[in-house]
């Protein structure tokens, strides 16, 4: 289809903004969905300068009715939605004991329910045509939870469960609608400057850190080929496969390493705005403050391929151990 339409939720910063650029360069008409008017205006102007047709809509993904209405308007103004990308997220850095129920609820409403709302809106549009691709931006944290991000990890675990259930239903219905999830490693995005932080030091992504363009390319690939899951980066492979093989050991390792690993030596500002409940002006950009550490590439494999390689490596290891033990007996 010439100039198909892609919807990007969470499109004005970080991975979402880089993804909007990637789809525009790939020839899509792009619908930008986010809360902040300033970020939407700046992102729309940048992408329009490339010659792409853009529609920017101020919507909180936690509002199911507003997101569904946005889908209707997108189809009316840009054309049938072929790809829907859920990239909106919110988080709070801090131990569970420091979080309020209200904060946990808001992270859940944006990161989990916001994705569910997007999926429901996309399905309503796609089902009559029996085509389209829904891309869920996930994380290695959808498999391996870490300290200080309990609300975010819980939401990412939840959306993976929702996706798996929906996938079974689409297969049962013999639907041609495609569903794919991209599990990301750490990226250099502004979230570490505007996320709510209960710690005394500034937050940082756990290295290795990647540029947002790395994620955007993987998301575009997932939209084109729709693997069941796409795992991005060696750190994601280790986290996902490691937690399947030795979860207790990883619990202890993360208890020792992941606490300080998510914090810089800089003290956190005593007062600064955060984007948990309201948009933050002035920080809507693609990259965060870790540009010097960010690498521009990462290996990516479908979950099926990665798991197959892991099983093969395990079988070879077992065979090697068996041969060694056999020689010792002889």
PDB file of C-alpha atoms in Angstrom:
ATOM      1  CA  UNK A   1       0.000   0.000   0.000  1.00  0.00           C
ATOM      2  CA  UNK A   2       1.405   3.413  -0.998  1.00  0.00           C
ATOM      3  CA  UNK A   3       1.947   5.656   2.021  1.00  0.00           C
ATOM      4  CA  UNK A   4       0.292   3.449   4.648  1.00  0.00           C
ATOM      5  CA  UNK A   5      -0.649   4.979   8.003  1.00  0.00           C
ATOM      6  CA  UNK A   6       1.236   4.260  11.224  1.00  0.00           C
ATOM      7  CA  UNK A   7       0.154   5.399  14.695  1.00  0.00           C
ATOM      8  CA  UNK A   8       2.848   6.012  17.320  1.00  0.00           C
ATOM      9  CA  UNK A   9       1.706   6.382  20.930  1.00  0.00           C
ATOM     10  CA  UNK A  10       4.251   8.166  23.100  1.00  0.00           C
ATOM     11  CA  UNK A  11       5.637   9.839  19.998  1.00  0.00           C
ATOM     12  CA  UNK A  12       7.205  13.057  21.275  1.00  0.00           C
ATOM     13  CA  UNK A  13      10.338  11.830  23.059  1.00  0.00           C
ATOM     14  CA  UNK A  14      12.849   9.019  23.293  1.00  0.00           C
ATOM     15  CA  UNK A  15      12.085   5.743  21.563  1.00  0.00           C
ATOM     16  CA  UNK A  16       8.634   6.908  20.448  1.00  0.00           C
ATOM     17  CA  UNK A  17       9.988  10.008  18.731  1.00  0.00           C
ATOM     18  CA  UNK A  18      12.774   8.061  17.035  1.00  0.00           C
ATOM     19  CA  UNK A  19      10.177   5.529  15.886  1.00  0.00           C
ATOM     20  CA  UNK A  20       7.975   8.228  14.385  1.00  0.00           C
ATOM     21  CA  UNK A  21      10.996   9.449  12.406  1.00  0.00           C
ATOM     22  CA  UNK A  22      11.803   5.910  11.251  1.00  0.00           C
ATOM     23  CA  UNK A  23       8.287   5.310   9.936  1.00  0.00           C
ATOM     24  CA  UNK A  24       8.195   8.712   8.212  1.00  0.00           C
ATOM     25  CA  UNK A  25      11.486   7.959   6.452  1.00  0.00           C
ATOM     26  CA  UNK A  26      10.098   4.554   5.444  1.00  0.00           C
ATOM     27  CA  UNK A  27       7.231   6.220   3.575  1.00  0.00           C
ATOM     28  CA  UNK A  28       4.408   6.060   6.126  1.00  0.00           C
ATOM     29  CA  UNK A  29       1.887   8.708   6.974  1.00  0.00           C
ATOM     30  CA  UNK A  30       2.417   9.175  10.702  1.00  0.00           C
ATOM     31  CA  UNK A  31      -0.060   9.905  13.484  1.00  0.00           C
ATOM     32  CA  UNK A  32       1.612  11.207  16.651  1.00  0.00           C
ATOM     33  CA  UNK A  33      -0.121  10.604  19.972  1.00  0.00           C
ATOM     34  CA  UNK A  34       1.095  12.122  23.241  1.00  0.00           C
ATOM     35  CA  UNK A  35      -0.149  14.425  25.989  1.00  0.00           C
ATOM     36  CA  UNK A  36       2.014  17.528  25.669  1.00  0.00           C
ATOM     37  CA  UNK A  37       1.047  20.120  23.068  1.00  0.00           C
ATOM     38  CA  UNK A  38       4.552  21.591  22.926  1.00  0.00           C
ATOM     39  CA  UNK A  39       6.204  18.244  22.272  1.00  0.00           C
ATOM     40  CA  UNK A  40       3.608  17.354  19.646  1.00  0.00           C
ATOM     41  CA  UNK A  41       4.096  20.677  17.857  1.00  0.00           C
ATOM     42  CA  UNK A  42       7.898  20.340  17.767  1.00  0.00           C
ATOM     43  CA  UNK A  43       7.819  16.710  16.660  1.00  0.00           C
ATOM     44  CA  UNK A  44       5.223  17.389  13.956  1.00  0.00           C
ATOM     45  CA  UNK A  45       7.271  20.256  12.499  1.00  0.00           C
ATOM     46  CA  UNK A  46      10.440  18.138  12.397  1.00  0.00           C
ATOM     47  CA  UNK A  47       8.781  15.208  10.661  1.00  0.00           C
ATOM     48  CA  UNK A  48       6.803  17.391   8.245  1.00  0.00           C
ATOM     49  CA  UNK A  49      10.106  18.947   7.174  1.00  0.00           C
ATOM     50  CA  UNK A  50      11.055  15.547   5.762  1.00  0.00           C
ATOM     51  CA  UNK A  51       7.999  15.626   3.488  1.00  0.00           C
ATOM     52  CA  UNK A  52       5.881  13.128   5.433  1.00  0.00           C
ATOM     53  CA  UNK A  53       2.199  13.680   6.114  1.00  0.00           C
ATOM     54  CA  UNK A  54       1.690  14.012   9.868  1.00  0.00           C
ATOM     55  CA  UNK A  55      -1.277  14.291  12.224  1.00  0.00           C
ATOM     56  CA  UNK A  56      -0.548  15.220  15.856  1.00  0.00           C
ATOM     57  CA  UNK A  57      -3.167  14.517  18.527  1.00  0.00           C
ATOM     58  CA  UNK A  58      -2.996  15.423  22.207  1.00  0.00           C
ATOM     59  CA  UNK A  59      -4.322  12.340  24.013  1.00  0.00           C
ATOM     60  CA  UNK A  60      -3.583  10.669  27.336  1.00  0.00           C
ATOM     61  CA  UNK A  61      -3.387   6.949  26.538  1.00  0.00           C
ATOM     62  CA  UNK A  62      -4.865   6.247  29.972  1.00  0.00           C
ATOM     63  CA  UNK A  63      -8.145   7.693  28.610  1.00  0.00           C
ATOM     64  CA  UNK A  64      -9.637   4.810  26.602  1.00  0.00           C
ATOM     65  CA  UNK A  65     -12.476   6.846  25.071  1.00  0.00           C
ATOM     66  CA  UNK A  66     -10.158   9.644  23.938  1.00  0.00           C
ATOM     67  CA  UNK A  67      -7.728   7.176  22.369  1.00  0.00           C
ATOM     68  CA  UNK A  68     -10.519   5.386  20.539  1.00  0.00           C
ATOM     69  CA  UNK A  69     -11.821   8.716  19.235  1.00  0.00           C
ATOM     70  CA  UNK A  70      -8.302   9.552  18.066  1.00  0.00           C
ATOM     71  CA  UNK A  71      -8.205   6.327  16.041  1.00  0.00           C
ATOM     72  CA  UNK A  72     -11.417   7.326  14.292  1.00  0.00           C
ATOM     73  CA  UNK A  73     -10.019  10.751  13.420  1.00  0.00           C
ATOM     74  CA  UNK A  74      -6.722   9.256  12.173  1.00  0.00           C
ATOM     75  CA  UNK A  75      -8.555   6.953   9.768  1.00  0.00           C
ATOM     76  CA  UNK A  76     -10.671   9.852   8.522  1.00  0.00           C
ATOM     77  CA  UNK A  77      -7.711  12.186   7.930  1.00  0.00           C
ATOM     78  CA  UNK A  78      -4.764   9.908   7.093  1.00  0.00           C
ATOM     79  CA  UNK A  79      -6.383   6.697   5.901  1.00  0.00           C
ATOM     80  CA  UNK A  80      -6.669   3.115   7.165  1.00  0.00           C
ATOM     81  CA  UNK A  81      -4.344   2.331  10.066  1.00  0.00           C
ATOM     82  CA  UNK A  82      -1.883  -0.338   8.965  1.00  0.00           C
ATOM     83  CA  UNK A  83       0.495  -0.199  11.944  1.00  0.00           C
ATOM     84  CA  UNK A  84      -0.196   0.740  15.553  1.00  0.00           C
ATOM     85  CA  UNK A  85       2.819   1.158  17.882  1.00  0.00           C
ATOM     86  CA  UNK A  86       2.384   1.332  21.658  1.00  0.00           C
ATOM     87  CA  UNK A  87       5.453   3.140  23.021  1.00  0.00           C
ATOM     88  CA  UNK A  88       3.966   5.345  25.760  1.00  0.00           C
ATOM     89  CA  UNK A  89       5.258   4.662  29.260  1.00  0.00           C
ATOM     90  CA  UNK A  90       5.647   6.122  32.733  1.00  0.00           C
ATOM     91  CA  UNK A  91       7.726   5.008  35.693  1.00  0.00           C
ATOM     92  CA  UNK A  92       8.770   5.893  39.236  1.00  0.00           C
ATOM     93  CA  UNK A  93      12.270   5.142  40.544  1.00  0.00           C
ATOM     94  CA  UNK A  94      12.278   4.036  44.162  1.00  0.00           C
ATOM     95  CA  UNK A  95      11.808   1.094  46.546  1.00  0.00           C
ATOM     96  CA  UNK A  96       8.264  -0.183  46.973  1.00  0.00           C
ATOM     97  CA  UNK A  97       8.199   1.175  50.541  1.00  0.00           C
ATOM     98  CA  UNK A  98       8.558   4.745  49.197  1.00  0.00           C
ATOM     99  CA  UNK A  99       5.796   4.540  46.577  1.00  0.00           C
ATOM    100  CA  UNK A 100       2.179   5.572  47.007  1.00  0.00           C
ATOM    101  CA  UNK A 101      -0.787   3.615  45.706  1.00  0.00           C
ATOM    102  CA  UNK A 102      -1.624   6.607  43.532  1.00  0.00           C
ATOM    103  CA  UNK A 103       1.815   6.541  41.884  1.00  0.00           C
ATOM    104  CA  UNK A 104       1.659   2.810  41.219  1.00  0.00           C
ATOM    105  CA  UNK A 105      -1.846   3.193  39.771  1.00  0.00           C
ATOM    106  CA  UNK A 106      -0.702   5.943  37.404  1.00  0.00           C
ATOM    107  CA  UNK A 107       2.271   3.932  36.117  1.00  0.00           C
ATOM    108  CA  UNK A 108      -0.119   1.022  35.550  1.00  0.00           C
ATOM    109  CA  UNK A 109      -2.698   3.214  33.802  1.00  0.00           C
ATOM    110  CA  UNK A 110      -0.139   4.550  31.325  1.00  0.00           C
ATOM    111  CA  UNK A 111       2.268   1.656  30.776  1.00  0.00           C
ATOM    112  CA  UNK A 112      -0.183  -1.257  30.970  1.00  0.00           C
ATOM    113  CA  UNK A 113      -3.714   0.054  30.441  1.00  0.00           C
ATOM    114  CA  UNK A 114      -2.518   2.672  27.940  1.00  0.00           C
ATOM    115  CA  UNK A 115      -1.216  -0.167  25.775  1.00  0.00           C
ATOM    116  CA  UNK A 116      -4.425  -2.156  26.249  1.00  0.00           C
ATOM    117  CA  UNK A 117      -6.449   0.888  25.196  1.00  0.00           C
ATOM    118  CA  UNK A 118      -4.265   1.281  22.110  1.00  0.00           C
ATOM    119  CA  UNK A 119      -4.703  -2.360  21.185  1.00  0.00           C
ATOM    120  CA  UNK A 120      -8.477  -2.143  21.543  1.00  0.00           C
ATOM    121  CA  UNK A 121      -8.623   0.971  19.343  1.00  0.00           C
ATOM    122  CA  UNK A 122      -6.365  -0.631  16.744  1.00  0.00           C
ATOM    123  CA  UNK A 123      -8.391  -3.857  16.666  1.00  0.00           C
ATOM    124  CA  UNK A 124     -11.640  -1.955  16.193  1.00  0.00           C
ATOM    125  CA  UNK A 125     -10.181  -0.330  13.083  1.00  0.00           C
ATOM    126  CA  UNK A 126      -8.346  -3.360  11.732  1.00  0.00           C
ATOM    127  CA  UNK A 127     -10.898  -6.128  12.232  1.00  0.00           C
ATOM    128  CA  UNK A 128     -13.328  -5.076   9.457  1.00  0.00           C
ATOM    129  CA  UNK A 129     -10.428  -5.164   6.956  1.00  0.00           C
ATOM    130  CA  UNK A 130      -8.823  -8.231   8.567  1.00  0.00           C
ATOM    131  CA  UNK A 131      -5.338  -6.763   8.259  1.00  0.00           C
ATOM    132  CA  UNK A 132      -2.877  -4.620  10.159  1.00  0.00           C
ATOM    133  CA  UNK A 133       0.025  -4.959  12.583  1.00  0.00           C
ATOM    134  CA  UNK A 134       0.128  -4.032  16.266  1.00  0.00           C
ATOM    135  CA  UNK A 135       3.632  -3.495  17.671  1.00  0.00           C
ATOM    136  CA  UNK A 136       3.963  -3.503  21.433  1.00  0.00           C
ATOM    137  CA  UNK A 137       7.138  -1.875  22.715  1.00  0.00           C
ATOM    138  CA  UNK A 138       8.235  -4.060  25.585  1.00  0.00           C
ATOM    139  CA  UNK A 139      11.405  -4.453  27.583  1.00  0.00           C
ATOM    140  CA  UNK A 140      13.753  -7.065  28.942  1.00  0.00           C
ATOM    141  CA  UNK A 141      12.062  -5.989  32.197  1.00  0.00           C
ATOM    142  CA  UNK A 142       8.913  -7.723  30.938  1.00  0.00           C
ATOM    143  CA  UNK A 143      10.773 -10.952  31.812  1.00  0.00           C
ATOM    144  CA  UNK A 144      13.369  -9.954  34.410  1.00  0.00           C
ATOM    145  CA  UNK A 145      12.204  -7.496  37.083  1.00  0.00           C
ATOM    146  CA  UNK A 146      14.774  -5.300  38.812  1.00  0.00           C
ATOM    147  CA  UNK A 147      14.773  -3.328  42.064  1.00  0.00           C
ATOM    148  CA  UNK A 148      13.630   0.319  42.174  1.00  0.00           C
ATOM    149  CA  UNK A 149      11.228  -0.131  39.223  1.00  0.00           C
ATOM    150  CA  UNK A 150       8.513  -2.383  40.632  1.00  0.00           C
ATOM    151  CA  UNK A 151       5.559  -0.466  39.162  1.00  0.00           C
ATOM    152  CA  UNK A 152       7.083  -0.325  35.686  1.00  0.00           C
ATOM    153  CA  UNK A 153       8.211  -3.967  35.720  1.00  0.00           C
ATOM    154  CA  UNK A 154       4.768  -5.049  36.890  1.00  0.00           C
ATOM    155  CA  UNK A 155       3.135  -3.151  34.028  1.00  0.00           C
ATOM    156  CA  UNK A 156       5.518  -4.640  31.457  1.00  0.00           C
ATOM    157  CA  UNK A 157       4.917  -8.157  32.771  1.00  0.00           C
ATOM    158  CA  UNK A 158       1.177  -7.489  32.575  1.00  0.00           C
ATOM    159  CA  UNK A 159       1.129  -6.304  28.975  1.00  0.00           C
ATOM    160  CA  UNK A 160       3.169  -9.326  27.900  1.00  0.00           C
ATOM    161  CA  UNK A 161       0.515 -11.557  29.453  1.00  0.00           C
ATOM    162  CA  UNK A 162      -2.256  -9.615  27.728  1.00  0.00           C
ATOM    163  CA  UNK A 163      -0.446  -9.856  24.377  1.00  0.00           C
ATOM    164  CA  UNK A 164       0.066 -13.619  24.732  1.00  0.00           C
ATOM    165  CA  UNK A 165      -3.618 -14.151  25.507  1.00  0.00           C
ATOM    166  CA  UNK A 166      -4.767 -11.967  22.605  1.00  0.00           C
ATOM    167  CA  UNK A 167      -2.389 -13.727  20.225  1.00  0.00           C
ATOM    168  CA  UNK A 168      -4.066 -17.060  21.020  1.00  0.00           C
ATOM    169  CA  UNK A 169      -7.473 -15.524  20.342  1.00  0.00           C
ATOM    170  CA  UNK A 170      -6.375 -14.100  16.987  1.00  0.00           C
ATOM    171  CA  UNK A 171      -5.014 -17.503  15.983  1.00  0.00           C
ATOM    172  CA  UNK A 172      -8.284 -19.131  17.101  1.00  0.00           C
ATOM    173  CA  UNK A 173     -10.259 -16.665  14.977  1.00  0.00           C
ATOM    174  CA  UNK A 174      -7.941 -17.235  11.987  1.00  0.00           C
ATOM    175  CA  UNK A 175      -7.375 -13.475  11.942  1.00  0.00           C
ATOM    176  CA  UNK A 176      -4.810 -11.964   9.581  1.00  0.00           C
ATOM    177  CA  UNK A 177      -4.077  -9.163  12.070  1.00  0.00           C
ATOM    178  CA  UNK A 178      -0.471  -9.468  13.228  1.00  0.00           C
ATOM    179  CA  UNK A 179       0.730  -8.965  16.800  1.00  0.00           C
ATOM    180  CA  UNK A 180       4.385  -8.528  17.747  1.00  0.00           C
ATOM    181  CA  UNK A 181       6.323  -7.400  20.820  1.00  0.00           C
ATOM    182  CA  UNK A 182       9.810  -5.867  20.870  1.00  0.00           C
ATOM    183  CA  UNK A 183      11.800  -6.432  24.076  1.00  0.00           C
ATOM    184  CA  UNK A 184      14.235  -3.531  24.478  1.00  0.00           C
ATOM    185  CA  UNK A 185      17.444  -3.064  26.467  1.00  0.00           C
ATOM    186  CA  UNK A 186      18.503   0.274  28.013  1.00  0.00           C
ATOM    187  CA  UNK A 187      18.317   3.382  25.820  1.00  0.00           C
ATOM    188  CA  UNK A 188      19.484   6.965  26.112  1.00  0.00           C
ATOM    189  CA  UNK A 189      16.138   8.755  26.446  1.00  0.00           C
ATOM    190  CA  UNK A 190      14.885  11.761  28.447  1.00  0.00           C
ATOM    191  CA  UNK A 191      12.853   9.529  30.800  1.00  0.00           C
ATOM    192  CA  UNK A 192      15.735   9.593  33.288  1.00  0.00           C
ATOM    193  CA  UNK A 193      15.395  13.384  33.506  1.00  0.00           C
ATOM    194  CA  UNK A 194      11.633  13.602  33.837  1.00  0.00           C
ATOM    195  CA  UNK A 195      10.540  10.390  35.551  1.00  0.00           C
ATOM    196  CA  UNK A 196       9.537  10.704  39.205  1.00  0.00           C
ATOM    197  CA  UNK A 197      12.517   9.762  41.377  1.00  0.00           C
ATOM    198  CA  UNK A 198      12.296   8.810  45.056  1.00  0.00           C
ATOM    199  CA  UNK A 199      16.044   8.282  45.345  1.00  0.00           C
ATOM    200  CA  UNK A 200      18.640  10.748  46.622  1.00  0.00           C
ATOM    201  CA  UNK A 201      20.757  10.346  43.462  1.00  0.00           C
ATOM    202  CA  UNK A 202      19.921  10.846  39.769  1.00  0.00           C
ATOM    203  CA  UNK A 203      18.672   7.842  37.818  1.00  0.00           C
ATOM    204  CA  UNK A 204      20.436   6.290  34.850  1.00  0.00           C
ATOM    205  CA  UNK A 205      19.838   3.370  32.450  1.00  0.00           C
ATOM    206  CA  UNK A 206      21.678   0.155  33.256  1.00  0.00           C
ATOM    207  CA  UNK A 207      24.580  -0.197  30.775  1.00  0.00           C
ATOM    208  CA  UNK A 208      25.042  -1.084  27.989  1.00  0.00           C
ATOM    209  CA  UNK A 209      23.083   1.934  26.753  1.00  0.00           C
ATOM    210  CA  UNK A 210      21.831   2.245  23.166  1.00  0.00           C
ATOM    211  CA  UNK A 211      20.700   5.182  21.053  1.00  0.00           C
ATOM    212  CA  UNK A 212      16.915   5.465  20.532  1.00  0.00           C
ATOM    213  CA  UNK A 213      17.460   4.921  16.791  1.00  0.00           C
ATOM    214  CA  UNK A 214      18.497   1.341  17.589  1.00  0.00           C
ATOM    215  CA  UNK A 215      15.063   0.713  19.077  1.00  0.00           C
ATOM    216  CA  UNK A 216      13.309   2.539  16.236  1.00  0.00           C
ATOM    217  CA  UNK A 217      14.931   0.328  13.609  1.00  0.00           C
ATOM    218  CA  UNK A 218      13.912  -2.794  15.531  1.00  0.00           C
ATOM    219  CA  UNK A 219      10.323  -1.574  15.867  1.00  0.00           C
ATOM    220  CA  UNK A 220      10.128  -0.848  12.127  1.00  0.00           C
ATOM    221  CA  UNK A 221      11.529  -4.321  11.431  1.00  0.00           C
ATOM    222  CA  UNK A 222       8.928  -5.853  13.737  1.00  0.00           C
ATOM    223  CA  UNK A 223       6.164  -3.957  11.932  1.00  0.00           C
ATOM    224  CA  UNK A 224       7.348  -5.334   8.597  1.00  0.00           C
ATOM    225  CA  UNK A 225       8.025  -8.954   9.545  1.00  0.00           C
ATOM    226  CA  UNK A 226       5.898  -9.429  12.712  1.00  0.00           C
ATOM    227  CA  UNK A 227       7.898 -12.034  14.624  1.00  0.00           C
ATOM    228  CA  UNK A 228       6.142 -13.260  17.739  1.00  0.00           C
ATOM    229  CA  UNK A 229       8.735 -11.334  19.735  1.00  0.00           C
ATOM    230  CA  UNK A 230      11.915  -9.499  18.766  1.00  0.00           C
ATOM    231  CA  UNK A 231      14.668  -9.419  21.377  1.00  0.00           C
ATOM    232  CA  UNK A 232      17.066  -6.494  21.020  1.00  0.00           C
ATOM    233  CA  UNK A 233      20.577  -6.379  22.449  1.00  0.00           C
ATOM    234  CA  UNK A 234      22.840  -8.881  24.183  1.00  0.00           C
ATOM    235  CA  UNK A 235      21.732  -7.574  27.590  1.00  0.00           C
ATOM    236  CA  UNK A 236      18.119  -8.493  26.777  1.00  0.00           C
ATOM    237  CA  UNK A 237      19.142 -12.021  25.732  1.00  0.00           C
ATOM    238  CA  UNK A 238      21.050 -12.499  28.990  1.00  0.00           C
ATOM    239  CA  UNK A 239      18.255 -11.111  31.153  1.00  0.00           C
ATOM    240  CA  UNK A 240      15.458 -13.085  29.492  1.00  0.00           C
ATOM    241  CA  UNK A 241      17.258 -16.410  29.134  1.00  0.00           C
ATOM    242  CA  UNK A 242      19.024 -16.012  32.464  1.00  0.00           C
ATOM    243  CA  UNK A 243      15.812 -15.560  34.398  1.00  0.00           C
ATOM    244  CA  UNK A 244      14.367 -18.664  32.739  1.00  0.00           C
ATOM    245  CA  UNK A 245      17.400 -20.751  33.693  1.00  0.00           C
ATOM    246  CA  UNK A 246      18.477 -19.362  37.088  1.00  0.00           C
ATOM    247  CA  UNK A 247      15.981 -16.857  38.502  1.00  0.00           C
ATOM    248  CA  UNK A 248      17.118 -17.207  42.115  1.00  0.00           C
ATOM    249  CA  UNK A 249      20.735 -16.472  41.258  1.00  0.00           C
ATOM    250  CA  UNK A 250      19.682 -13.388  39.296  1.00  0.00           C
ATOM    251  CA  UNK A 251      17.594 -12.210  42.264  1.00  0.00           C
ATOM    252  CA  UNK A 252      20.718 -12.161  44.424  1.00  0.00           C
ATOM    253  CA  UNK A 253      22.905 -10.641  41.715  1.00  0.00           C
ATOM    254  CA  UNK A 254      20.438  -7.831  41.061  1.00  0.00           C
ATOM    255  CA  UNK A 255      20.017  -7.183  44.781  1.00  0.00           C
ATOM    256  CA  UNK A 256      23.770  -6.506  44.927  1.00  0.00           C
ATOM    257  CA  UNK A 257      24.335  -4.766  41.581  1.00  0.00           C
ATOM    258  CA  UNK A 258      21.162  -3.255  40.128  1.00  0.00           C
ATOM    259  CA  UNK A 259      20.471  -0.826  42.987  1.00  0.00           C
ATOM    260  CA  UNK A 260      23.567   1.330  42.540  1.00  0.00           C
ATOM    261  CA  UNK A 261      23.702   0.404  38.855  1.00  0.00           C
ATOM    262  CA  UNK A 262      20.603   2.531  38.220  1.00  0.00           C
ATOM    263  CA  UNK A 263      21.948   5.599  40.030  1.00  0.00           C
ATOM    264  CA  UNK A 264      24.682   8.084  39.181  1.00  0.00           C
ATOM    265  CA  UNK A 265      26.940   9.760  41.725  1.00  0.00           C
ATOM    266  CA  UNK A 266      25.101  13.073  41.185  1.00  0.00           C
ATOM    267  CA  UNK A 267      22.572  14.127  43.811  1.00  0.00           C
ATOM    268  CA  UNK A 268      18.985  14.289  42.592  1.00  0.00           C
ATOM    269  CA  UNK A 269      17.502  17.801  42.447  1.00  0.00           C
ATOM    270  CA  UNK A 270      15.415  18.476  45.520  1.00  0.00           C
ATOM    271  CA  UNK A 271      12.608  19.913  43.409  1.00  0.00           C
ATOM    272  CA  UNK A 272      11.991  19.307  39.720  1.00  0.00           C
ATOM    273  CA  UNK A 273       8.890  18.641  37.625  1.00  0.00           C
ATOM    274  CA  UNK A 274       8.143  15.083  36.541  1.00  0.00           C
ATOM    275  CA  UNK A 275       5.836  13.693  33.888  1.00  0.00           C
ATOM    276  CA  UNK A 276       3.906  11.149  35.915  1.00  0.00           C
ATOM    277  CA  UNK A 277       0.645  13.090  35.982  1.00  0.00           C
ATOM    278  CA  UNK A 278       1.353  16.074  33.714  1.00  0.00           C
ATOM    279  CA  UNK A 279       3.593  16.642  30.649  1.00  0.00           C
ATOM    280  CA  UNK A 280       6.942  18.325  31.282  1.00  0.00           C
ATOM    281  CA  UNK A 281       7.842  21.226  28.993  1.00  0.00           C
ATOM    282  CA  UNK A 282      11.289  21.531  27.457  1.00  0.00           C
ATOM    283  CA  UNK A 283      12.420  17.900  27.555  1.00  0.00           C
ATOM    284  CA  UNK A 284      10.682  16.546  24.458  1.00  0.00           C
ATOM    285  CA  UNK A 285      13.659  15.261  22.531  1.00  0.00           C
ATOM    286  CA  UNK A 286      14.918  11.948  21.231  1.00  0.00           C
ATOM    287  CA  UNK A 287      18.137  11.587  23.234  1.00  0.00           C
ATOM    288  CA  UNK A 288      18.854  11.862  26.930  1.00  0.00           C
ATOM    289  CA  UNK A 289      21.998  12.972  28.724  1.00  0.00           C
ATOM    290  CA  UNK A 290      23.995   9.759  28.149  1.00  0.00           C
ATOM    291  CA  UNK A 291      24.953  10.366  24.520  1.00  0.00           C
ATOM    292  CA  UNK A 292      28.666   9.691  25.073  1.00  0.00           C
ATOM    293  CA  UNK A 293      27.888   6.225  26.456  1.00  0.00           C
ATOM    294  CA  UNK A 294      25.205   5.273  23.916  1.00  0.00           C
ATOM    295  CA  UNK A 295      26.075   2.788  21.168  1.00  0.00           C
ATOM    296  CA  UNK A 296      24.359   3.042  17.760  1.00  0.00           C
ATOM    297  CA  UNK A 297      23.796  -0.656  17.104  1.00  0.00           C
ATOM    298  CA  UNK A 298      22.643  -3.874  18.746  1.00  0.00           C
ATOM    299  CA  UNK A 299      22.072  -7.442  17.643  1.00  0.00           C
ATOM    300  CA  UNK A 300      18.409  -8.416  17.293  1.00  0.00           C
ATOM    301  CA  UNK A 301      16.868 -11.860  17.031  1.00  0.00           C
ATOM    302  CA  UNK A 302      13.363 -13.228  17.077  1.00  0.00           C
ATOM    303  CA  UNK A 303      12.507 -14.938  20.348  1.00  0.00           C
ATOM    304  CA  UNK A 304      12.190 -18.261  18.523  1.00  0.00           C
ATOM    305  CA  UNK A 305      15.698 -17.954  17.073  1.00  0.00           C
ATOM    306  CA  UNK A 306      17.228 -16.817  20.362  1.00  0.00           C
ATOM    307  CA  UNK A 307      15.571 -19.638  22.297  1.00  0.00           C
ATOM    308  CA  UNK A 308      16.631 -22.167  19.666  1.00  0.00           C
ATOM    309  CA  UNK A 309      20.230 -21.015  19.907  1.00  0.00           C
ATOM    310  CA  UNK A 310      20.095 -21.248  23.694  1.00  0.00           C
ATOM    311  CA  UNK A 311      18.650 -24.776  23.546  1.00  0.00           C
ATOM    312  CA  UNK A 312      21.301 -25.770  21.009  1.00  0.00           C
ATOM    313  CA  UNK A 313      24.072 -24.352  23.168  1.00  0.00           C
ATOM    314  CA  UNK A 314      22.676 -26.180  26.189  1.00  0.00           C
ATOM    315  CA  UNK A 315      22.516 -29.449  24.249  1.00  0.00           C
ATOM    316  CA  UNK A 316      26.118 -29.038  23.082  1.00  0.00           C
ATOM    317  CA  UNK A 317      27.222 -28.302  26.627  1.00  0.00           C
ATOM    318  CA  UNK A 318      25.401 -31.371  27.936  1.00  0.00           C
ATOM    319  CA  UNK A 319      26.929 -33.488  25.177  1.00  0.00           C
ATOM    320  CA  UNK A 320      30.386 -32.198  25.999  1.00  0.00           C
ATOM    321  CA  UNK A 321      29.955 -32.932  29.697  1.00  0.00           C
ATOM    322  CA  UNK A 322      28.663 -36.407  28.866  1.00  0.00           C
ATOM    323  CA  UNK A 323      31.647 -37.171  26.641  1.00  0.00           C
ATOM    324  CA  UNK A 324      34.054 -35.886  29.264  1.00  0.00           C
ATOM    325  CA  UNK A 325      32.491 -38.015  31.993  1.00  0.00           C
ATOM    326  CA  UNK A 326      32.515 -41.033  29.666  1.00  0.00           C
ATOM    327  CA  UNK A 327      36.232 -40.665  29.024  1.00  0.00           C
ATOM    328  CA  UNK A 328      36.966 -40.397  32.730  1.00  0.00           C
ATOM    329  CA  UNK A 329      35.055 -43.640  33.423  1.00  0.00           C
ATOM    330  CA  UNK A 330      37.070 -45.425  30.747  1.00  0.00           C
TER     331      UNK A 330
END
